[in-house]
Amino acid sequence: MLVSEINIKLTILGQWGVGKTSIVSTLVGKDFPAMYIPTIGSNIARKEYNLTNNHIRLNIWDIGGQRSFNPLNPVFFSNLDSALLLFDLNNPKETLQEIKDTYLKNLAKFSPECIIYLIGNKSDLVKPEDSEILLNNIRKYQIQGFPIIFVSAKTQDNITELFTLVVYDFLKKLENSGNETQFQGISKNFLTSAAKSEDQLDDLIININEIDPNTLHKKITPKITKKNIMLTKNEVIPLKEIKDLKKIREFNIDKNKIKENIFSAFKNNLVVISELISELKKSPINALIDNIDTSLNDLSNLNKDFELKLDSILELEKSDKNN
Amino acid sequence: MKNVPKALQNLADQYEKTIPKIDSFKSNTKAIQNLIDQVSNLEREMNFVKQEMTSIKNDILSSQERNEQTIRTQEEIIMDMINKFNEELLQHKSSMKEDIQNLKTQQDVLKISYTINEKTFMDKVNSSISTIIKKQVEGKENEILMKIWISEFKDIISDFEKLKKLKPKEFSVRLNEISDTIDIFKQKIMS
């Protein structure tokens, strides 16, 4: 039986420290990071879903949010199918402002067709008494027209469901585009295989203008209490924006860990390239030119990312020598 | 003169008539005599020339003979020298053969010794180089691999646009090459 491949390019954007990497780590089954290590450039993760006739590959581009690592580079915004715009439920003002001012504008410019979600992370830290202030703060920014979902990477609340929703929405869009008859019914099949219902996914979305603060907390609290997550000492270190890697010593971050992290992401992205070429080999002739163009775009992005990673390691080395 | 017999008169007349002839004859005789003298002189001169020529011929012959003799002598001398040289060469050759053999043996010994020394030297050089490189590279292996990969990857990307113009078979071959290159780096970076 011929199995068709579906690739979804999803990017996760948001200010530094909002938990982009944590969310991806949680989704792909890695441990919640014990300490904050900034993502430099991009780190690509993959989540695969196998249906009877289809193989769905969710390519998740986790983009480092530190401004000094150039997260606003247009390469990170092009050819996207979906985007998660992350904000911190404990710091909604600043992180939502960043989304409104920069990420949304760039997405509208470089990937106007992509499906956008507004994701509030760290729901485990929302206290019942703060719910109203939180909702008011979010309303103030009037970022409308996008589904808003609250998640917690730490407690894993709504993480799997969120990505299920992302894939489901994409598949529905694919069905509605009507270009390929072979995809008819695929979204339903996907939901069945994910053991989720449309109602459950709808339930994730928070209607920010109508929801009652008490309902909100009820909506997110019960799930959190189910998880038993141990807090480590490192987690209480306040996050700071790194404006210059040379001054990394000023931050309470293990430099070697950053280097390890960068190299690990480098390796990871190399594997992605290898897979990308393998997929290109399997391309049907009629889609070859388009696939080469898309691949070339991704390869160019990754090349810039490799350079950024290497430069960052060299910067860290320099800071070593200077100290 | 009336008394002179007619016959005599006739004779005298005839004589008178002959006198110019006789004079002419005399003159001719003289001329002939002169000619004869001249011929004699010429003959003498010719004889002299003949003698001279004979003498020259003899001189040439004798000179040629002498030259030939000289050449033969020189030839003999040269042949003697050549023979002598050949003899000496043969003698030298036979005496040198042993020397050459000895030299060859020495050369072989030197070659073996050189090869051994070269290997030892190269081993030492390699070991020194690798020690230096190791020291230089220590802790930077990842950066170096990253640098090499980035440069290789740039080449891959610049080649990528050309893929569209390739025929399916060439496309597949080139893509396999790219895939192999990536796999090599993947293995190196992952190890």
mmCIF file of N, CA and C in Angstrom, chain A residues 262-263 266-268 270-271 273-274 277 280-281 285 288-289 292-293 295-296 299-300 302-303 306-307 309-310 313-314 317 321, chain B residues 139-140 142-147 149-150 153-154 156-157 160-161 163-164 168 171-172 175-176 178-179 182-183 185-186 189-190:
data_model
loop_
_atom_site.group_PDB
_atom_site.id
_atom_site.type_symbol
_atom_site.label_atom_id
_atom_site.label_comp_id
_atom_site.label_asym_id
_atom_site.label_seq_id
_atom_site.Cartn_x
_atom_site.Cartn_y
_atom_site.Cartn_z
ATOM 1 N N ILE A 262 24.556 23.762 22.233
ATOM 2 C CA ILE A 262 24.695 24.241 20.852
ATOM 3 C C ILE A 262 25.146 23.082 19.967
ATOM 4 N N PHE A 263 26.146 22.348 20.438
ATOM 5 C CA PHE A 263 26.674 21.260 19.614
ATOM 6 C C PHE A 263 25.622 20.170 19.415
ATOM 7 N N PHE A 266 23.361 21.356 16.882
ATOM 8 C CA PHE A 266 24.065 21.282 15.592
ATOM 9 C C PHE A 266 23.938 19.865 15.022
ATOM 10 N N LYS A 267 24.213 18.882 15.884
ATOM 11 C CA LYS A 267 24.128 17.473 15.464
ATOM 12 C C LYS A 267 22.701 17.140 15.040
ATOM 13 N N ASN A 268 21.791 17.622 15.867
ATOM 14 C CA ASN A 268 20.378 17.360 15.613
ATOM 15 C C ASN A 268 19.950 17.899 14.242
ATOM 16 N N LEU A 270 21.890 18.462 11.770
ATOM 17 C CA LEU A 270 22.578 17.695 10.733
ATOM 18 C C LEU A 270 21.769 16.438 10.376
ATOM 19 N N VAL A 271 21.220 15.828 11.420
ATOM 20 C CA VAL A 271 20.363 14.655 11.190
ATOM 21 C C VAL A 271 19.130 15.062 10.374
ATOM 22 N N ILE A 273 18.965 17.421 8.208
ATOM 23 C CA ILE A 273 19.382 17.594 6.810
ATOM 24 C C ILE A 273 19.468 16.235 6.126
ATOM 25 N N SER A 274 20.053 15.308 6.820
ATOM 26 C CA SER A 274 20.197 13.964 6.261
ATOM 27 C C SER A 274 18.815 13.385 5.903
ATOM 28 N N ILE A 277 17.272 15.131 2.861
ATOM 29 C CA ILE A 277 17.804 14.646 1.576
ATOM 30 C C ILE A 277 17.179 13.281 1.249
ATOM 31 N N LEU A 280 13.844 13.845 -0.062
ATOM 32 C CA LEU A 280 13.914 14.407 -1.411
ATOM 33 C C LEU A 280 14.127 13.298 -2.443
ATOM 34 N N LYS A 281 14.903 12.302 -2.037
ATOM 35 C CA LYS A 281 15.164 11.164 -2.935
ATOM 36 C C LYS A 281 13.868 10.450 -3.299
ATOM 37 N N ILE A 285 8.378 12.596 -9.346
ATOM 38 C CA ILE A 285 8.985 13.504 -10.329
ATOM 39 C C ILE A 285 8.203 14.810 -10.475
ATOM 40 N N LEU A 288 9.122 17.242 -7.804
ATOM 41 C CA LEU A 288 10.563 17.355 -7.549
ATOM 42 C C LEU A 288 11.055 18.802 -7.474
ATOM 43 N N ILE A 289 10.692 19.600 -8.479
ATOM 44 C CA ILE A 289 11.200 20.979 -8.528
ATOM 45 C C ILE A 289 10.747 21.761 -7.292
ATOM 46 N N ILE A 292 12.639 20.552 -4.319
ATOM 47 C CA ILE A 292 14.029 21.048 -4.298
ATOM 48 C C ILE A 292 14.045 22.482 -3.778
ATOM 49 N N ASP A 293 13.099 23.289 -4.272
ATOM 50 C CA ASP A 293 13.044 24.691 -3.837
ATOM 51 C C ASP A 293 12.802 24.798 -2.335
ATOM 52 N N SER A 295 13.366 22.473 -0.110
ATOM 53 C CA SER A 295 14.531 21.942 0.608
ATOM 54 C C SER A 295 15.663 22.945 0.604
ATOM 55 N N LEU A 296 15.840 23.595 -0.545
ATOM 56 C CA LEU A 296 16.933 24.567 -0.663
ATOM 57 C C LEU A 296 16.731 25.700 0.335
ATOM 58 N N LEU A 299 17.561 24.311 3.682
ATOM 59 C CA LEU A 299 19.010 24.104 3.795
ATOM 60 C C LEU A 299 19.722 25.439 4.007
ATOM 61 N N SER A 300 19.266 26.475 3.273
ATOM 62 C CA SER A 300 19.905 27.792 3.429
ATOM 63 C C SER A 300 19.683 28.315 4.846
ATOM 64 N N LEU A 302 19.207 26.502 7.469
ATOM 65 C CA LEU A 302 20.021 25.704 8.391
ATOM 66 C C LEU A 302 21.497 26.087 8.290
ATOM 67 N N ASN A 303 21.909 26.448 7.097
ATOM 68 C CA ASN A 303 23.310 26.843 6.937
ATOM 69 C C ASN A 303 23.612 28.085 7.774
ATOM 70 N N PHE A 306 23.767 27.042 11.297
ATOM 71 C CA PHE A 306 25.046 26.398 11.639
ATOM 72 C C PHE A 306 26.110 27.464 11.916
ATOM 73 N N GLU A 307 26.112 28.480 11.055
ATOM 74 C CA GLU A 307 27.114 29.534 11.206
ATOM 75 C C GLU A 307 26.907 30.283 12.525
ATOM 76 N N LYS A 309 25.578 29.103 15.188
ATOM 77 C CA LYS A 309 25.961 28.220 16.297
ATOM 78 C C LYS A 309 27.485 28.215 16.468
ATOM 79 N N LEU A 310 28.179 28.106 15.328
ATOM 80 C CA LEU A 310 29.637 28.093 15.402
ATOM 81 C C LEU A 310 30.144 29.421 15.954
ATOM 82 N N ILE A 313 29.726 29.530 19.642
ATOM 83 C CA ILE A 313 30.722 28.731 20.372
ATOM 84 C C ILE A 313 32.056 29.488 20.406
ATOM 85 N N LEU A 314 32.408 30.088 19.263
ATOM 86 C CA LEU A 314 33.668 30.833 19.215
ATOM 87 C C LEU A 314 33.626 32.041 20.151
ATOM 88 N N GLU A 317 34.245 30.776 23.510
ATOM 89 C CA GLU A 317 35.678 30.463 23.658
ATOM 90 C C GLU A 317 36.438 31.754 23.961
ATOM 91 N N LYS A 321 38.896 32.943 27.056
ATOM 92 C CA LYS A 321 40.275 33.442 27.001
ATOM 93 C C LYS A 321 40.405 34.785 27.719
ATOM 94 N N GLY B 139 40.012 19.929 22.740
ATOM 95 C CA GLY B 139 38.862 20.701 23.224
ATOM 96 C C GLY B 139 38.165 21.490 22.126
ATOM 97 N N LYS B 140 38.788 21.484 20.913
ATOM 98 C CA LYS B 140 38.166 22.267 19.838
ATOM 99 C C LYS B 140 37.688 21.357 18.715
ATOM 100 N N ASN B 142 35.036 19.768 18.219
ATOM 101 C CA ASN B 142 33.681 20.057 17.748
ATOM 102 C C ASN B 142 33.638 21.278 16.848
ATOM 103 N N GLU B 143 34.367 22.338 17.284
ATOM 104 C CA GLU B 143 34.372 23.568 16.474
ATOM 105 C C GLU B 143 34.955 23.285 15.092
ATOM 106 N N ILE B 144 36.044 22.497 15.095
ATOM 107 C CA ILE B 144 36.703 22.217 13.814
ATOM 108 C C ILE B 144 35.760 21.433 12.908
ATOM 109 N N LEU B 145 35.124 20.423 13.484
ATOM 110 C CA LEU B 145 34.163 19.644 12.689
ATOM 111 C C LEU B 145 33.031 20.536 12.175
ATOM 112 N N MET B 146 32.592 21.434 13.048
ATOM 113 C CA MET B 146 31.513 22.351 12.649
ATOM 114 C C MET B 146 31.968 23.223 11.478
ATOM 115 N N LYS B 147 33.210 23.750 11.603
ATOM 116 C CA LYS B 147 33.742 24.618 10.541
ATOM 117 C C LYS B 147 33.811 23.856 9.227
ATOM 118 N N TRP B 149 32.223 21.215 8.342
ATOM 119 C CA TRP B 149 30.871 20.896 7.852
ATOM 120 C C TRP B 149 30.228 22.113 7.171
ATOM 121 N N ILE B 150 30.373 23.279 7.820
ATOM 122 C CA ILE B 150 29.747 24.493 7.268
ATOM 123 C C ILE B 150 30.293 24.765 5.874
ATOM 124 N N PHE B 153 28.922 22.185 3.566
ATOM 125 C CA PHE B 153 27.482 22.398 3.388
ATOM 126 C C PHE B 153 27.211 23.544 2.416
ATOM 127 N N LYS B 154 28.081 24.558 2.475
ATOM 128 C CA LYS B 154 27.944 25.676 1.538
ATOM 129 C C LYS B 154 28.071 25.171 0.102
ATOM 130 N N ILE B 156 27.439 22.161 -0.913
ATOM 131 C CA ILE B 156 26.246 21.362 -1.220
ATOM 132 C C ILE B 156 25.103 22.284 -1.650
ATOM 133 N N ILE B 157 24.938 23.360 -0.893
ATOM 134 C CA ILE B 157 23.834 24.291 -1.201
ATOM 135 C C ILE B 157 24.042 24.944 -2.565
ATOM 136 N N PHE B 160 23.008 22.740 -5.181
ATOM 137 C CA PHE B 160 21.624 22.281 -5.100
ATOM 138 C C PHE B 160 20.738 22.839 -6.214
ATOM 139 N N GLU B 161 20.944 24.114 -6.509
ATOM 140 C CA GLU B 161 20.131 24.764 -7.542
ATOM 141 C C GLU B 161 20.299 24.045 -8.878
ATOM 142 N N LEU B 163 20.617 20.986 -9.341
ATOM 143 C CA LEU B 163 19.923 19.689 -9.362
ATOM 144 C C LEU B 163 18.704 19.711 -10.278
ATOM 145 N N LYS B 164 18.054 20.885 -10.308
ATOM 146 C CA LYS B 164 16.807 21.001 -11.080
ATOM 147 C C LYS B 164 17.029 20.766 -12.569
ATOM 148 N N PRO B 168 16.781 12.719 -14.460
ATOM 149 C CA PRO B 168 16.472 11.947 -13.254
ATOM 150 C C PRO B 168 17.619 11.051 -12.777
ATOM 151 N N PHE B 171 20.369 13.203 -11.437
ATOM 152 C CA PHE B 171 19.831 13.792 -10.208
ATOM 153 C C PHE B 171 19.989 12.804 -9.045
ATOM 154 N N SER B 172 19.609 11.573 -9.336
ATOM 155 C CA SER B 172 19.670 10.544 -8.307
ATOM 156 C C SER B 172 21.114 10.311 -7.871
ATOM 157 N N LEU B 175 22.308 13.302 -5.854
ATOM 158 C CA LEU B 175 21.660 13.317 -4.545
ATOM 159 C C LEU B 175 22.270 12.253 -3.627
ATOM 160 N N ASN B 176 22.613 11.108 -4.234
ATOM 161 C CA ASN B 176 23.271 10.066 -3.448
ATOM 162 C C ASN B 176 24.638 10.531 -2.957
ATOM 163 N N ILE B 178 25.506 13.627 -2.373
ATOM 164 C CA ILE B 178 25.260 14.591 -1.285
ATOM 165 C C ILE B 178 24.911 13.835 0.000
ATOM 166 N N SER B 179 24.062 12.850 -0.174
ATOM 167 C CA SER B 179 23.619 12.052 0.973
ATOM 168 C C SER B 179 24.811 11.359 1.638
ATOM 169 N N ILE B 182 26.897 13.860 3.565
ATOM 170 C CA ILE B 182 26.229 14.216 4.831
ATOM 171 C C ILE B 182 26.391 13.076 5.836
ATOM 172 N N ASP B 183 26.232 11.849 5.346
ATOM 173 C CA ASP B 183 26.345 10.698 6.252
ATOM 174 C C ASP B 183 27.741 10.597 6.872
ATOM 175 N N PHE B 185 29.789 13.071 7.466
ATOM 176 C CA PHE B 185 29.886 14.088 8.517
ATOM 177 C C PHE B 185 29.058 13.710 9.731
ATOM 178 N N LYS B 186 27.904 13.136 9.443
ATOM 179 C CA LYS B 186 27.018 12.739 10.541
ATOM 180 C C LYS B 186 27.751 11.742 11.452
ATOM 181 N N ILE B 189 30.592 13.551 13.320
ATOM 182 C CA ILE B 189 30.114 14.459 14.370
ATOM 183 C C ILE B 189 29.431 13.692 15.499
ATOM 184 N N MET B 190 28.782 12.607 15.142
ATOM 185 C CA MET B 190 28.068 11.835 16.163
ATOM 186 C C MET B 190 29.044 11.024 17.020
#
